[in-house]
PDB file of C-alpha atoms in Angstrom:
ATOM      1  CA  UNK G   1      60.398  90.509  35.291  1.00 63.00           C
ATOM      2  CA  UNK G   2      58.446  93.504  34.296  1.00 75.00           C
ATOM      3  CA  UNK G   3      59.703  95.631  31.380  1.00 75.00           C
ATOM      4  CA  UNK G   4      58.756  99.384  31.009  1.00 79.00           C
ATOM      5  CA  UNK G   5      56.920 100.401  27.754  1.00 76.00           C
ATOM      6  CA  UNK G   6      59.922 102.316  26.280  1.00 80.00           C
ATOM      7  CA  UNK G   7      62.402  99.360  26.822  1.00 80.00           C
ATOM      8  CA  UNK G   8      59.823  97.207  25.069  1.00 72.00           C
ATOM      9  CA  UNK G   9      59.435  99.685  22.183  1.00 75.00           C
ATOM     10  CA  UNK G  10      63.386  99.921  22.085  1.00 77.00           C
ATOM     11  CA  UNK G  11      63.644  96.100  22.101  1.00 75.00           C
ATOM     12  CA  UNK G  12      61.189  95.709  19.229  1.00 70.00           C
ATOM     13  CA  UNK G  13      61.684  98.809  17.196  1.00 72.00           C
ATOM     14  CA  UNK G  14      62.768  96.669  14.047  1.00 72.00           C
ATOM     15  CA  UNK G  15      59.813  94.344  14.127  1.00 74.00           C
ATOM     16  CA  UNK G  16      56.157  94.823  12.862  1.00 74.00           C
ATOM     17  CA  UNK G  17      53.779  95.190  15.888  1.00 72.00           C
ATOM     18  CA  UNK G  18      50.212  94.175  15.352  1.00 73.00           C
ATOM     19  CA  UNK G  19      47.600  95.213  17.604  1.00 74.00           C
ATOM     20  CA  UNK G  20      44.694  92.496  17.407  1.00 74.00           C
ATOM     21  CA  UNK G  21      42.089  91.585  20.010  1.00 76.00           C
ATOM     22  CA  UNK G  22      43.286  94.256  22.376  1.00 77.00           C
ATOM     23  CA  UNK G  23      46.788  92.774  22.386  1.00 77.00           C
ATOM     24  CA  UNK G  24      50.127  94.011  21.009  1.00 65.00           C
ATOM     25  CA  UNK G  25      51.781  91.112  19.216  1.00 70.00           C
ATOM     26  CA  UNK G  26      55.096  90.892  17.505  1.00 70.00           C
ATOM     27  CA  UNK G  27      55.293  89.616  14.005  1.00 68.00           C
ATOM     28  CA  UNK G  28      58.704  88.192  13.451  1.00 63.00           C
ATOM     29  CA  UNK G  29      60.183  89.088  10.142  1.00 61.00           C
ATOM     30  CA  UNK G  30      60.722  86.531   7.413  1.00 62.00           C
ATOM     31  CA  UNK G  31      63.939  84.895   7.497  1.00 63.00           C
ATOM     32  CA  UNK G  32      65.934  84.868   4.284  1.00 72.00           C
ATOM     33  CA  UNK G  33      67.610  81.892   2.938  1.00 82.00           C
ATOM     34  CA  UNK G  34      66.337  78.316   2.476  1.00 83.00           C
ATOM     35  CA  UNK G  35      63.265  77.212   4.563  1.00 84.00           C
ATOM     36  CA  UNK G  36      63.917  74.509   7.044  1.00 84.00           C
ATOM     37  CA  UNK G  37      61.359  72.509   8.644  1.00 84.00           C
ATOM     38  CA  UNK G  38      61.064  72.584  12.575  1.00 82.00           C
ATOM     39  CA  UNK G  39      60.143  69.680  14.732  1.00 79.00           C
ATOM     40  CA  UNK G  40      56.688  68.581  13.946  1.00 83.00           C
ATOM     41  CA  UNK G  41      56.492  70.311  10.460  1.00 86.00           C
ATOM     42  CA  UNK G  42      55.640  68.329   7.473  1.00 88.00           C
ATOM     43  CA  UNK G  43      57.821  68.781   4.318  1.00 89.00           C
ATOM     44  CA  UNK G  44      58.018  67.179   0.696  1.00 92.00           C
ATOM     45  CA  UNK G  45      61.018  65.695  -0.818  1.00 91.00           C
ATOM     46  CA  UNK G  46      61.817  63.995  -4.121  1.00 92.00           C
ATOM     47  CA  UNK G  47      62.804  60.448  -4.594  1.00 90.00           C
ATOM     48  CA  UNK G  48      65.216  59.311  -7.054  1.00 88.00           C
ATOM     49  CA  UNK G  49      62.612  58.634  -9.713  1.00 92.00           C
ATOM     50  CA  UNK G  50      60.927  61.998  -9.249  1.00 92.00           C
ATOM     51  CA  UNK G  51      58.184  60.831  -6.938  1.00 94.00           C
ATOM     52  CA  UNK G  52      57.224  63.566  -4.357  1.00 94.00           C
ATOM     53  CA  UNK G  53      56.834  62.299  -0.852  1.00 91.00           C
ATOM     54  CA  UNK G  54      55.649  63.775   2.255  1.00 91.00           C
ATOM     55  CA  UNK G  55      57.817  63.601   5.512  1.00 86.00           C
ATOM     56  CA  UNK G  56      57.008  64.645   9.010  1.00 82.00           C
ATOM     57  CA  UNK G  57      60.060  66.327  10.799  1.00 76.00           C
ATOM     58  CA  UNK G  58      60.891  64.020  13.731  1.00 72.00           C
ATOM     59  CA  UNK G  59      64.008  62.745  15.458  1.00 59.00           C
ATOM     60  CA  UNK G  60      64.349  60.504  12.191  1.00 59.00           C
ATOM     61  CA  UNK G  61      64.936  63.693  10.246  1.00 53.00           C
ATOM     62  CA  UNK G  62      67.601  64.973  12.434  1.00 57.00           C
ATOM     63  CA  UNK G  63      69.164  61.556  12.144  1.00 48.00           C
ATOM     64  CA  UNK G  64      69.022  61.690   8.316  1.00 58.00           C
ATOM     65  CA  UNK G  65      69.655  65.323   7.402  1.00 72.00           C
ATOM     66  CA  UNK G  66      70.566  64.560   3.613  1.00 82.00           C
ATOM     67  CA  UNK G  67      67.458  65.954   2.438  1.00 82.00           C
ATOM     68  CA  UNK G  68      68.139  69.542   3.655  1.00 83.00           C
ATOM     69  CA  UNK G  69      71.944  69.113   2.812  1.00 85.00           C
ATOM     70  CA  UNK G  70      71.119  68.801  -0.873  1.00 89.00           C
ATOM     71  CA  UNK G  71      68.161  71.119  -0.968  1.00 89.00           C
ATOM     72  CA  UNK G  72      65.633  68.395  -1.280  1.00 91.00           C
ATOM     73  CA  UNK G  73      63.143  69.909   1.334  1.00 91.00           C
ATOM     74  CA  UNK G  74      60.175  71.746  -0.002  1.00 92.00           C
ATOM     75  CA  UNK G  75      57.333  73.387   2.108  1.00 92.00           C
ATOM     76  CA  UNK G  76      54.513  72.426  -0.130  1.00 94.00           C
ATOM     77  CA  UNK G  77      53.844  69.597  -2.535  1.00 95.00           C
ATOM     78  CA  UNK G  78      53.379  72.132  -5.346  1.00 94.00           C
ATOM     79  CA  UNK G  79      57.067  73.287  -4.685  1.00 93.00           C
ATOM     80  CA  UNK G  80      58.389  69.793  -4.938  1.00 94.00           C
ATOM     81  CA  UNK G  81      56.429  69.132  -8.215  1.00 95.00           C
ATOM     82  CA  UNK G  82      57.836  72.288  -9.621  1.00 93.00           C
ATOM     83  CA  UNK G  83      61.242  71.052  -8.683  1.00 93.00           C
ATOM     84  CA  UNK G  84      60.662  67.757 -10.581  1.00 94.00           C
ATOM     85  CA  UNK G  85      59.504  69.724 -13.605  1.00 93.00           C
ATOM     86  CA  UNK G  86      62.626  71.874 -13.541  1.00 92.00           C
ATOM     87  CA  UNK G  87      64.755  68.669 -13.442  1.00 93.00           C
ATOM     88  CA  UNK G  88      62.987  67.212 -16.312  1.00 94.00           C
ATOM     89  CA  UNK G  89      63.437  70.293 -18.309  1.00 95.00           C
ATOM     90  CA  UNK G  90      67.020  70.207 -17.588  1.00 94.00           C
ATOM     91  CA  UNK G  91      67.347  66.566 -18.680  1.00 95.00           C
ATOM     92  CA  UNK G  92      65.682  67.317 -22.046  1.00 96.00           C
ATOM     93  CA  UNK G  93      68.016  70.198 -22.732  1.00 96.00           C
ATOM     94  CA  UNK G  94      70.900  67.883 -22.141  1.00 97.00           C
ATOM     95  CA  UNK G  95      69.260  65.264 -24.496  1.00 97.00           C
ATOM     96  CA  UNK G  96      68.860  67.845 -27.158  1.00 96.00           C
ATOM     97  CA  UNK G  97      72.775  68.371 -27.210  1.00 94.00           C
ATOM     98  CA  UNK G  98      73.231  70.637 -24.375  1.00 95.00           C
ATOM     99  CA  UNK G  99      76.097  70.061 -21.818  1.00 96.00           C
ATOM    100  CA  UNK G 100      76.943  70.881 -18.254  1.00 93.00           C
ATOM    101  CA  UNK G 101      80.559  71.826 -18.856  1.00 94.00           C
ATOM    102  CA  UNK G 102      81.553  75.319 -19.741  1.00 95.00           C
ATOM    103  CA  UNK G 103      84.331  75.142 -22.272  1.00 94.00           C
ATOM    104  CA  UNK G 104      86.815  78.281 -21.881  1.00 93.00           C
ATOM    105  CA  UNK G 105      88.377  77.593 -25.186  1.00 92.00           C
ATOM    106  CA  UNK G 106      85.177  77.946 -27.368  1.00 91.00           C
ATOM    107  CA  UNK G 107      81.860  79.756 -27.509  1.00 90.00           C
ATOM    108  CA  UNK G 108      79.217  78.864 -25.027  1.00 94.00           C
ATOM    109  CA  UNK G 109      75.652  79.428 -25.420  1.00 95.00           C
ATOM    110  CA  UNK G 110      73.060  78.936 -23.032  1.00 94.00           C
ATOM    111  CA  UNK G 111      69.291  79.535 -22.635  1.00 93.00           C
ATOM    112  CA  UNK G 112      68.417  82.704 -20.732  1.00 90.00           C
ATOM    113  CA  UNK G 113      65.673  84.937 -20.287  1.00 89.00           C
ATOM    114  CA  UNK G 114      64.472  88.635 -19.826  1.00 89.00           C
ATOM    115  CA  UNK G 115      61.513  88.680 -17.358  1.00 88.00           C
ATOM    116  CA  UNK G 116      60.848  92.277 -18.046  1.00 88.00           C
ATOM    117  CA  UNK G 117      60.320  91.395 -21.737  1.00 88.00           C
ATOM    118  CA  UNK G 118      58.733  87.970 -20.947  1.00 88.00           C
ATOM    119  CA  UNK G 119      61.296  86.341 -23.429  1.00 91.00           C
ATOM    120  CA  UNK G 120      63.341  83.404 -23.816  1.00 93.00           C
ATOM    121  CA  UNK G 121      66.409  83.317 -26.027  1.00 92.00           C
ATOM    122  CA  UNK G 122      69.997  81.646 -26.511  1.00 92.00           C
ATOM    123  CA  UNK G 123      72.807  83.786 -25.989  1.00 92.00           C
ATOM    124  CA  UNK G 124      76.573  83.669 -25.614  1.00 92.00           C
ATOM    125  CA  UNK G 125      77.804  82.887 -22.028  1.00 90.00           C
ATOM    126  CA  UNK G 126      80.655  85.288 -21.995  1.00 86.00           C
ATOM    127  CA  UNK G 127      84.150  84.259 -20.454  1.00 89.00           C
ATOM    128  CA  UNK G 128      82.653  82.891 -17.042  1.00 87.00           C
ATOM    129  CA  UNK G 129      80.370  80.057 -16.390  1.00 89.00           C
ATOM    130  CA  UNK G 130      76.844  80.521 -15.407  1.00 88.00           C
ATOM    131  CA  UNK G 131      75.473  78.845 -12.306  1.00 86.00           C
ATOM    132  CA  UNK G 132      73.389  75.616 -13.178  1.00 86.00           C
ATOM    133  CA  UNK G 133      73.465  76.546 -17.120  1.00 92.00           C
ATOM    134  CA  UNK G 134      73.009  74.057 -19.750  1.00 95.00           C
ATOM    135  CA  UNK G 135      75.617  75.011 -22.561  1.00 96.00           C
ATOM    136  CA  UNK G 136      75.313  74.651 -26.290  1.00 96.00           C
ATOM    137  CA  UNK G 137      77.938  74.781 -28.908  1.00 94.00           C
ATOM    138  CA  UNK G 138      76.106  77.488 -31.120  1.00 94.00           C
ATOM    139  CA  UNK G 139      73.246  79.819 -30.953  1.00 94.00           C
ATOM    140  CA  UNK G 140      71.175  77.614 -33.405  1.00 95.00           C
ATOM    141  CA  UNK G 141      71.538  74.590 -31.318  1.00 95.00           C
ATOM    142  CA  UNK G 142      70.210  76.529 -28.353  1.00 95.00           C
ATOM    143  CA  UNK G 143      67.316  77.948 -30.365  1.00 96.00           C
ATOM    144  CA  UNK G 144      66.314  74.423 -31.640  1.00 96.00           C
ATOM    145  CA  UNK G 145      66.429  73.373 -27.841  1.00 96.00           C
ATOM    146  CA  UNK G 146      63.926  76.261 -26.933  1.00 96.00           C
ATOM    147  CA  UNK G 147      61.600  75.242 -29.579  1.00 96.00           C
ATOM    148  CA  UNK G 148      61.716  71.549 -28.824  1.00 97.00           C
ATOM    149  CA  UNK G 149      61.276  72.149 -24.838  1.00 96.00           C
ATOM    150  CA  UNK G 150      58.808  74.929 -25.336  1.00 95.00           C
ATOM    151  CA  UNK G 151      59.045  78.506 -24.547  1.00 94.00           C
ATOM    152  CA  UNK G 152      56.401  78.264 -21.703  1.00 92.00           C
ATOM    153  CA  UNK G 153      58.014  75.443 -20.074  1.00 94.00           C
ATOM    154  CA  UNK G 154      61.420  77.336 -20.087  1.00 94.00           C
ATOM    155  CA  UNK G 155      59.795  80.671 -18.733  1.00 92.00           C
ATOM    156  CA  UNK G 156      58.366  78.461 -15.818  1.00 86.00           C
ATOM    157  CA  UNK G 157      61.895  77.185 -15.238  1.00 85.00           C
ATOM    158  CA  UNK G 158      63.743  80.287 -15.559  1.00 87.00           C
ATOM    159  CA  UNK G 159      61.137  82.798 -14.138  1.00 86.00           C
ATOM    160  CA  UNK G 160      59.041  80.800 -11.716  1.00 80.00           C
ATOM    161  CA  UNK G 161      55.825  79.079 -11.929  1.00 61.00           C
ATOM    162  CA  UNK G 162      53.636  82.029 -12.440  1.00 52.00           C
ATOM    163  CA  UNK G 163      55.413  83.794 -15.351  1.00 46.00           C
ATOM    164  CA  UNK G 164      54.477  81.511 -18.209  1.00 46.00           C
ATOM    165  CA  UNK G 165      51.648  82.786 -20.242  1.00 46.00           C
TER     166      UNK G 165
END
């Protein structure tokens, strides 16, 4: 079926059109949400001991969707290794007296940061729990944990790989 130019323009008006090698090509927009490997893609996942392993998405993957279901699918080996480091930091914070549990009947401090100021600090959590936070009973305990784990490592955990300096 042949399409008129105006129909093609109307159909693709929200997409980026690239002119290369004498041809018009549609550049599909990046999808939001988690990356999910397609058939034939390689991806990386973590074993229980933190080892990063490479998988190739095939029928086997479709029969074992547990990697994707729990967020254990990474596009690159570096992304997977970064996830391991984040898990190690979280474990260290818990070992230093932190807790997963938000206690509504007492003060809850957690480690947070201000990316615009490039700072990490211990702050009161308020009346509601924070997603994935490690809580401390007081600010001093949180500050000691910051010093023990290291500011640069916490910046990586909170702000992403490229923010620690």
